[in-house]
PDB file of C-alpha atoms in Angstrom:
ATOM      1  CA  GLY A 669     136.666-191.170 -33.640  1.00  0.00           C
ATOM      2  CA  GLN A 670     138.573-188.662 -36.001  1.00  0.00           C
ATOM      3  CA  TYR A 671     138.577-185.925 -33.654  1.00  0.00           C
ATOM      4  CA  PRO A 672     139.572-187.319 -30.249  1.00  0.00           C
ATOM      5  CA  ASN A 673     141.015-183.622 -29.170  1.00  0.00           C
ATOM      6  CA  LYS A 674     138.783-181.353 -30.306  1.00  0.00           C
ATOM      7  CA  LYS A 675     136.534-179.458 -27.727  1.00  0.00           C
ATOM      8  CA  ALA A 676     132.988-181.292 -27.525  1.00  0.00           C
ATOM      9  CA  ILE A 677     131.317-179.754 -24.775  1.00  0.00           C
ATOM     10  CA  ILE A 678     131.745-176.506 -23.025  1.00  0.00           C
ATOM     11  CA  SER A 679     129.713-176.379 -19.589  1.00  0.00           C
ATOM     12  CA  GLU A 680     129.763-173.466 -16.732  1.00  0.00           C
ATOM     13  CA  ASP A 681     132.201-175.423 -14.715  1.00  0.00           C
ATOM     14  CA  ARG A 682     133.819-178.370 -17.590  1.00  0.00           C
ATOM     15  CA  ARG A 683     135.528-178.053 -21.183  1.00  0.00           C
ATOM     16  CA  LEU A 684     135.230-181.707 -23.034  1.00  0.00           C
ATOM     17  CA  SER A 685     136.962-183.011 -25.956  1.00  0.00           C
ATOM     18  CA  TYR A 686     135.481-185.406 -28.166  1.00  0.00           C
ATOM     19  CA  GLY A 687     137.451-188.190 -26.821  1.00  0.00           C
ATOM     20  CA  GLU A 688     136.388-187.274 -22.601  1.00  0.00           C
ATOM     21  CA  LEU A 689     133.029-187.178 -23.471  1.00  0.00           C
ATOM     22  CA  LYS A 690     133.229-190.816 -25.247  1.00  0.00           C
ATOM     23  CA  ASP A 691     135.212-192.421 -22.068  1.00  0.00           C
ATOM     24  CA  HIS A 692     131.909-190.871 -20.125  1.00  0.00           C
ATOM     25  CA  VAL A 693     129.331-192.197 -22.149  1.00  0.00           C
ATOM     26  CA  GLU A 694     130.521-195.442 -22.308  1.00  0.00           C
ATOM     27  CA  GLY A 695     131.198-195.157 -18.316  1.00  0.00           C
ATOM     28  CA  VAL A 696     127.457-193.919 -18.423  1.00  0.00           C
ATOM     29  CA  ALA A 697     126.302-197.042 -20.580  1.00  0.00           C
ATOM     30  CA  ARG A 698     127.972-200.060 -18.530  1.00  0.00           C
ATOM     31  CA  ALA A 699     126.502-198.118 -15.395  1.00  0.00           C
ATOM     32  CA  PHE A 700     123.383-198.537 -17.143  1.00  0.00           C
ATOM     33  CA  LEU A 701     123.869-201.715 -17.970  1.00  0.00           C
ATOM     34  CA  ALA A 702     124.887-202.967 -14.550  1.00  0.00           C
ATOM     35  CA  ARG A 703     121.758-201.576 -13.229  1.00  0.00           C
ATOM     36  CA  GLY A 704     119.829-203.633 -15.199  1.00  0.00           C
ATOM     37  CA  ILE A 705     118.926-201.984 -18.014  1.00  0.00           C
ATOM     38  CA  GLN A 706     117.451-203.663 -21.109  1.00  0.00           C
ATOM     39  CA  LYS A 707     116.896-202.477 -24.686  1.00  0.00           C
ATOM     40  CA  GLY A 708     113.553-200.700 -24.447  1.00  0.00           C
ATOM     41  CA  ASP A 709     113.571-199.614 -21.236  1.00  0.00           C
ATOM     42  CA  LYS A 710     112.278-196.153 -20.329  1.00  0.00           C
ATOM     43  CA  VAL A 711     114.808-193.995 -18.283  1.00  0.00           C
ATOM     44  CA  SER A 712     113.150-190.235 -17.639  1.00  0.00           C
ATOM     45  CA  VAL A 713     115.902-187.488 -17.279  1.00  0.00           C
ATOM     46  CA  TRP A 714     114.689-184.406 -15.064  1.00  0.00           C
ATOM     47  CA  LEU A 715     117.758-182.302 -15.184  1.00  0.00           C
ATOM     48  CA  SER A 716     119.056-179.066 -15.998  1.00  0.00           C
ATOM     49  CA  ASN A 717     121.925-178.267 -18.613  1.00  0.00           C
ATOM     50  CA  CYS A 718     124.796-180.252 -17.502  1.00  0.00           C
ATOM     51  CA  PRO A 719     127.171-182.389 -19.393  1.00  0.00           C
ATOM     52  CA  GLU A 720     125.441-185.501 -17.488  1.00  0.00           C
ATOM     53  CA  TRP A 721     122.373-184.855 -19.919  1.00  0.00           C
ATOM     54  CA  SER A 722     124.498-185.262 -22.819  1.00  0.00           C
ATOM     55  CA  TYR A 723     126.267-188.455 -21.341  1.00  0.00           C
ATOM     56  CA  ILE A 724     122.821-190.448 -20.232  1.00  0.00           C
ATOM     57  CA  GLN A 725     121.215-189.410 -23.738  1.00  0.00           C
ATOM     58  CA  LEU A 726     124.218-190.927 -25.981  1.00  0.00           C
ATOM     59  CA  ALA A 727     124.546-193.722 -23.655  1.00  0.00           C
ATOM     60  CA  LEU A 728     120.848-194.904 -23.578  1.00  0.00           C
ATOM     61  CA  GLY A 729     120.942-194.788 -27.506  1.00  0.00           C
ATOM     62  CA  LYS A 730     123.917-196.810 -26.997  1.00  0.00           C
ATOM     63  CA  ILE A 731     122.312-199.581 -25.259  1.00  0.00           C
ATOM     64  CA  GLY A 732     118.893-199.393 -27.097  1.00  0.00           C
ATOM     65  CA  ALA A 733     116.795-197.930 -23.768  1.00  0.00           C
ATOM     66  CA  ILE A 734     114.674-195.048 -24.333  1.00  0.00           C
ATOM     67  CA  LEU A 735     115.290-191.270 -22.783  1.00  0.00           C
ATOM     68  CA  VAL A 736     112.155-189.371 -21.592  1.00  0.00           C
ATOM     69  CA  PRO A 737     113.117-185.831 -21.115  1.00  0.00           C
ATOM     70  CA  ILE A 738     110.967-184.359 -18.443  1.00  0.00           C
ATOM     71  CA  ASN A 739     110.254-180.288 -18.443  1.00  0.00           C
ATOM     72  CA  THR A 740     112.186-178.971 -15.667  1.00  0.00           C
ATOM     73  CA  ARG A 741     109.454-176.764 -14.916  1.00  0.00           C
ATOM     74  CA  PHE A 742     107.446-179.921 -14.227  1.00  0.00           C
ATOM     75  CA  LYS A 743     105.896-180.272 -10.900  1.00  0.00           C
ATOM     76  CA  VAL A 744     104.457-182.959  -9.000  1.00  0.00           C
ATOM     77  CA  LYS A 745     101.330-183.550 -11.023  1.00  0.00           C
ATOM     78  CA  GLU A 746     102.697-183.223 -14.090  1.00  0.00           C
ATOM     79  CA  LEU A 747     105.773-185.737 -13.017  1.00  0.00           C
ATOM     80  CA  GLU A 748     103.518-188.435 -11.692  1.00  0.00           C
ATOM     81  CA  TYR A 749     101.787-188.408 -14.823  1.00  0.00           C
ATOM     82  CA  THR A 750     104.837-188.697 -16.793  1.00  0.00           C
ATOM     83  CA  LEU A 751     106.551-191.422 -14.854  1.00  0.00           C
ATOM     84  CA  ASN A 752     103.262-193.575 -15.659  1.00  0.00           C
ATOM     85  CA  GLN A 753     102.084-192.762 -19.269  1.00  0.00           C
ATOM     86  CA  SER A 754     105.877-193.727 -20.133  1.00  0.00           C
ATOM     87  CA  ASP A 755     106.218-196.636 -17.841  1.00  0.00           C
ATOM     88  CA  THR A 756     109.646-195.556 -16.558  1.00  0.00           C
ATOM     89  CA  ARG A 757     111.999-197.868 -15.029  1.00  0.00           C
ATOM     90  CA  VAL A 758     114.677-195.191 -13.921  1.00  0.00           C
ATOM     91  CA  LEU A 759     114.714-191.773 -13.216  1.00  0.00           C
ATOM     92  CA  VAL A 760     117.680-189.149 -13.485  1.00  0.00           C
ATOM     93  CA  THR A 761     117.417-186.133 -11.346  1.00  0.00           C
ATOM     94  CA  MET A 762     119.370-183.483  -9.159  1.00  0.00           C
ATOM     95  CA  ASP A 763     118.981-182.312  -5.656  1.00  0.00           C
ATOM     96  CA  ARG A 764     118.196-178.949  -7.093  1.00  0.00           C
ATOM     97  CA  PHE A 765     118.674-176.264  -9.324  1.00  0.00           C
ATOM     98  CA  LEU A 766     118.001-172.649  -8.763  1.00  0.00           C
ATOM     99  CA  LYS A 767     115.317-172.052  -6.071  1.00  0.00           C
ATOM    100  CA  VAL A 768     113.339-175.474  -6.606  1.00  0.00           C
ATOM    101  CA  ASP A 769     114.260-178.036  -4.638  1.00  0.00           C
ATOM    102  CA  TYR A 770     113.886-181.375  -7.075  1.00  0.00           C
ATOM    103  CA  ALA A 771     114.322-184.046  -4.473  1.00  0.00           C
ATOM    104  CA  GLN A 772     111.918-182.846  -2.253  1.00  0.00           C
ATOM    105  CA  LEU A 773     109.036-182.792  -5.224  1.00  0.00           C
ATOM    106  CA  VAL A 774     110.265-186.564  -6.157  1.00  0.00           C
ATOM    107  CA  TYR A 775     109.680-187.230  -2.676  1.00  0.00           C
ATOM    108  CA  GLU A 776     106.808-185.649  -2.679  1.00  0.00           C
ATOM    109  CA  THR A 777     105.335-187.756  -5.763  1.00  0.00           C
ATOM    110  CA  ILE A 778     106.852-190.926  -4.933  1.00  0.00           C
ATOM    111  CA  PRO A 779     106.368-191.381  -0.913  1.00  0.00           C
ATOM    112  CA  GLU A 780     107.921-194.925  -0.560  1.00  0.00           C
ATOM    113  CA  LEU A 781     111.448-193.184  -2.109  1.00  0.00           C
ATOM    114  CA  ARG A 782     111.814-192.135   1.771  1.00  0.00           C
ATOM    115  CA  THR A 783     111.805-195.325   3.511  1.00  0.00           C
ATOM    116  CA  SER A 784     113.649-197.548   0.099  1.00  0.00           C
ATOM    117  CA  PRO A 785     116.818-199.227  -0.108  1.00  0.00           C
ATOM    118  CA  ALA A 786     118.903-196.504  -2.642  1.00  0.00           C
ATOM    119  CA  GLY A 787     118.226-198.095  -6.236  1.00  0.00           C
ATOM    120  CA  GLU A 788     115.306-200.395  -4.959  1.00  0.00           C
ATOM    121  CA  LEU A 789     111.963-198.702  -5.275  1.00  0.00           C
ATOM    122  CA  ARG A 790     108.846-200.411  -4.439  1.00  0.00           C
ATOM    123  CA  SER A 791     105.943-198.403  -5.068  1.00  0.00           C
ATOM    124  CA  GLN A 792     101.806-199.230  -5.722  1.00  0.00           C
ATOM    125  CA  ARG A 793     101.963-195.478  -7.536  1.00  0.00           C
ATOM    126  CA  PHE A 794     104.910-196.437  -9.792  1.00  0.00           C
ATOM    127  CA  PRO A 795     104.690-200.518 -10.001  1.00  0.00           C
ATOM    128  CA  ILE A 796     107.148-199.969 -12.989  1.00  0.00           C
ATOM    129  CA  LEU A 797     109.308-197.601 -11.732  1.00  0.00           C
ATOM    130  CA  GLU A 798     112.590-199.320  -9.915  1.00  0.00           C
ATOM    131  CA  GLN A 799     115.350-196.840  -9.184  1.00  0.00           C
ATOM    132  CA  VAL A 800     115.948-192.821  -8.835  1.00  0.00           C
ATOM    133  CA  LEU A 801     119.538-191.802  -9.417  1.00  0.00           C
ATOM    134  CA  CYS A 802     120.470-188.347  -8.240  1.00  0.00           C
ATOM    135  CA  LEU A 803     123.291-185.929  -9.004  1.00  0.00           C
ATOM    136  CA  HIS A 804     124.785-184.385  -5.163  1.00  0.00           C
ATOM    137  CA  GLY A 805     122.153-187.051  -3.779  1.00  0.00           C
ATOM    138  CA  GLN A 806     124.624-188.435  -1.517  1.00  0.00           C
ATOM    139  CA  GLY A 807     123.163-189.369   1.954  1.00  0.00           C
ATOM    140  CA  MET A 808     119.234-188.768   0.917  1.00  0.00           C
ATOM    141  CA  PRO A 809     117.078-191.604   1.227  1.00  0.00           C
ATOM    142  CA  GLY A 810     115.970-193.750  -1.323  1.00  0.00           C
ATOM    143  CA  LEU A 811     118.112-191.915  -4.068  1.00  0.00           C
ATOM    144  CA  LEU A 812     121.007-193.839  -5.706  1.00  0.00           C
ATOM    145  CA  PRO A 813     124.472-190.894  -5.993  1.00  0.00           C
ATOM    146  CA  TRP A 814     125.699-190.696  -9.271  1.00  0.00           C
ATOM    147  CA  GLU A 815     128.941-191.415  -8.155  1.00  0.00           C
ATOM    148  CA  GLU A 816     128.053-195.064  -7.049  1.00  0.00           C
ATOM    149  CA  PHE A 817     126.150-195.377 -10.090  1.00  0.00           C
ATOM    150  CA  LEU A 818     129.227-195.079 -12.028  1.00  0.00           C
ATOM    151  CA  THR A 819     131.507-197.277  -9.812  1.00  0.00           C
ATOM    152  CA  ASN A 820     128.660-199.845 -10.422  1.00  0.00           C
ATOM    153  CA  GLY A 821     129.347-199.848 -14.059  1.00  0.00           C
ATOM    154  CA  GLU A 822     133.025-200.793 -13.664  1.00  0.00           C
ATOM    155  CA  GLU A 823     132.108-204.804 -13.383  1.00  0.00           C
ATOM    156  CA  ILE A 824     130.864-204.661 -16.866  1.00  0.00           C
ATOM    157  CA  GLU A 825     133.385-205.566 -19.529  1.00  0.00           C
ATOM    158  CA  GLU A 826     133.595-203.483 -22.714  1.00  0.00           C
ATOM    159  CA  GLU A 827     132.452-206.530 -24.938  1.00  0.00           C
ATOM    160  CA  VAL A 828     128.868-206.271 -23.159  1.00  0.00           C
ATOM    161  CA  LEU A 829     128.642-202.948 -24.159  1.00  0.00           C
ATOM    162  CA  VAL A 830     129.434-203.540 -27.606  1.00  0.00           C
ATOM    163  CA  GLN A 831     127.183-206.750 -27.998  1.00  0.00           C
ATOM    164  CA  ARG A 832     124.424-204.548 -26.535  1.00  0.00           C
ATOM    165  CA  GLN A 833     125.304-201.926 -28.836  1.00  0.00           C
ATOM    166  CA  GLY A 834     125.389-204.567 -31.641  1.00  0.00           C
ATOM    167  CA  GLN A 835     121.329-205.156 -31.262  1.00  0.00           C
ATOM    168  CA  VAL A 836     120.130-201.360 -31.502  1.00  0.00           C
ATOM    169  CA  LYS A 837     118.745-200.583 -35.080  1.00  0.00           C
ATOM    170  CA  PRO A 838     118.019-197.606 -36.836  1.00  0.00           C
ATOM    171  CA  GLY A 839     114.117-197.805 -36.744  1.00  0.00           C
ATOM    172  CA  ASP A 840     114.483-198.113 -33.051  1.00  0.00           C
ATOM    173  CA  VAL A 841     112.505-195.335 -30.820  1.00  0.00           C
ATOM    174  CA  ALA A 842     115.861-193.452 -29.169  1.00  0.00           C
ATOM    175  CA  MET A 843     112.886-191.100 -27.069  1.00  0.00           C
ATOM    176  CA  PHE A 844     109.841-190.245 -25.685  1.00  0.00           C
ATOM    177  CA  GLN A 845     109.535-186.498 -26.546  1.00  0.00           C
ATOM    178  CA  TYR A 846     106.723-184.985 -24.235  1.00  0.00           C
ATOM    179  CA  THR A 847     104.941-182.213 -26.250  1.00  0.00           C
ATOM    180  CA  SER A 848     101.551-180.711 -24.559  1.00  0.00           C
ATOM    181  CA  GLY A 849      99.985-179.427 -27.865  1.00  0.00           C
ATOM    182  CA  THR A 850      97.116-177.066 -26.773  1.00  0.00           C
ATOM    183  CA  THR A 851      95.021-179.406 -24.540  1.00  0.00           C
ATOM    184  CA  SER A 852      95.356-182.022 -21.423  1.00  0.00           C
ATOM    185  CA  PHE A 853      98.150-183.430 -20.406  1.00  0.00           C
ATOM    186  CA  PRO A 854     101.570-183.905 -22.629  1.00  0.00           C
ATOM    187  CA  LYS A 855     101.384-186.415 -25.466  1.00  0.00           C
ATOM    188  CA  GLY A 856     104.557-188.816 -25.964  1.00  0.00           C
ATOM    189  CA  VAL A 857     105.908-188.695 -29.349  1.00  0.00           C
ATOM    190  CA  MET A 858     107.927-191.480 -30.367  1.00  0.00           C
ATOM    191  CA  LEU A 859     111.138-190.507 -32.272  1.00  0.00           C
ATOM    192  CA  THR A 860     113.450-193.485 -33.610  1.00  0.00           C
ATOM    193  CA  HIS A 861     117.368-193.336 -33.878  1.00  0.00           C
ATOM    194  CA  ASN A 862     117.590-192.777 -37.858  1.00  0.00           C
ATOM    195  CA  SER A 863     114.820-189.612 -37.343  1.00  0.00           C
ATOM    196  CA  ILE A 864     116.913-187.874 -34.664  1.00  0.00           C
ATOM    197  CA  LEU A 865     119.901-188.431 -36.681  1.00  0.00           C
ATOM    198  CA  ARG A 866     118.767-187.022 -40.003  1.00  0.00           C
ATOM    199  CA  ASP A 867     117.194-183.954 -38.639  1.00  0.00           C
ATOM    200  CA  SER A 868     119.960-183.202 -36.544  1.00  0.00           C
ATOM    201  CA  PHE A 869     122.006-183.714 -39.659  1.00  0.00           C
ATOM    202  CA  HIS A 870     119.798-181.602 -41.905  1.00  0.00           C
ATOM    203  CA  MET A 871     119.162-178.790 -39.609  1.00  0.00           C
ATOM    204  CA  GLY A 872     122.894-178.541 -39.227  1.00  0.00           C
ATOM    205  CA  ARG A 873     123.127-178.105 -43.074  1.00  0.00           C
ATOM    206  CA  ARG A 874     120.540-175.783 -43.429  1.00  0.00           C
ATOM    207  CA  MET A 875     122.275-173.675 -40.783  1.00  0.00           C
ATOM    208  CA  GLY A 876     125.489-173.765 -42.576  1.00  0.00           C
ATOM    209  CA  ILE A 877     127.125-174.928 -39.151  1.00  0.00           C
ATOM    210  CA  GLU A 878     131.152-176.057 -40.047  1.00  0.00           C
ATOM    211  CA  ALA A 879     133.899-178.050 -37.904  1.00  0.00           C
ATOM    212  CA  GLU A 880     134.840-174.457 -36.117  1.00  0.00           C
ATOM    213  CA  ASP A 881     131.530-173.283 -35.415  1.00  0.00           C
ATOM    214  CA  ARG A 882     130.507-173.411 -31.569  1.00  0.00           C
ATOM    215  CA  LEU A 883     126.255-173.785 -31.003  1.00  0.00           C
ATOM    216  CA  PHE A 884     125.217-172.155 -27.956  1.00  0.00           C
ATOM    217  CA  CYS A 885     122.268-174.490 -25.995  1.00  0.00           C
ATOM    218  CA  PRO A 886     120.886-171.840 -23.261  1.00  0.00           C
ATOM    219  CA  LEU A 887     117.546-174.034 -23.217  1.00  0.00           C
ATOM    220  CA  PRO A 888     117.178-176.583 -20.816  1.00  0.00           C
TER     221      PRO A 888
END
């Protein structure tokens, strides 16, 4: 990129340049390819704020998969609905955050996970869901640890990623944004690459954001 050494992300425990961000994103993209993720597949992300959230969002965009952000306040009922309604193939979550045990909530939602090989789920309730990845999920039944997931991607050549990225079009859906509105369960709004980028660009212009500015993002 044009500014590889400029700071891109500052989190609680990490500071990443744009060059480092690019390397992480490409590593995650290759890992998803290694796990068989196809263009148009849905990947649900149930994480608190962390750099991995950004890696995943950008990596899914590169390979044409669809990001499904899940509200960190959701419990079993809402998680079950979102996973099924969105036809999620992969769920990425964390072991726990603050006082919430997310791994336990996932086990309650998907009982077969406890007896499934890591990354090879077979569930009657969730016939499309095949894999559950977990940050800090080492040794937890059925959950594919993030580090192992990244290692899978090392077998994918850069040319494979470049070829897949070339298949992604501006009008392709990039995200299902679930919004509850005022009644019933949340509805998935389909956002395209084109609409997300245009909205971000014009929002930045209206706010007068310059190259040296830093944007504080406390919301999940």
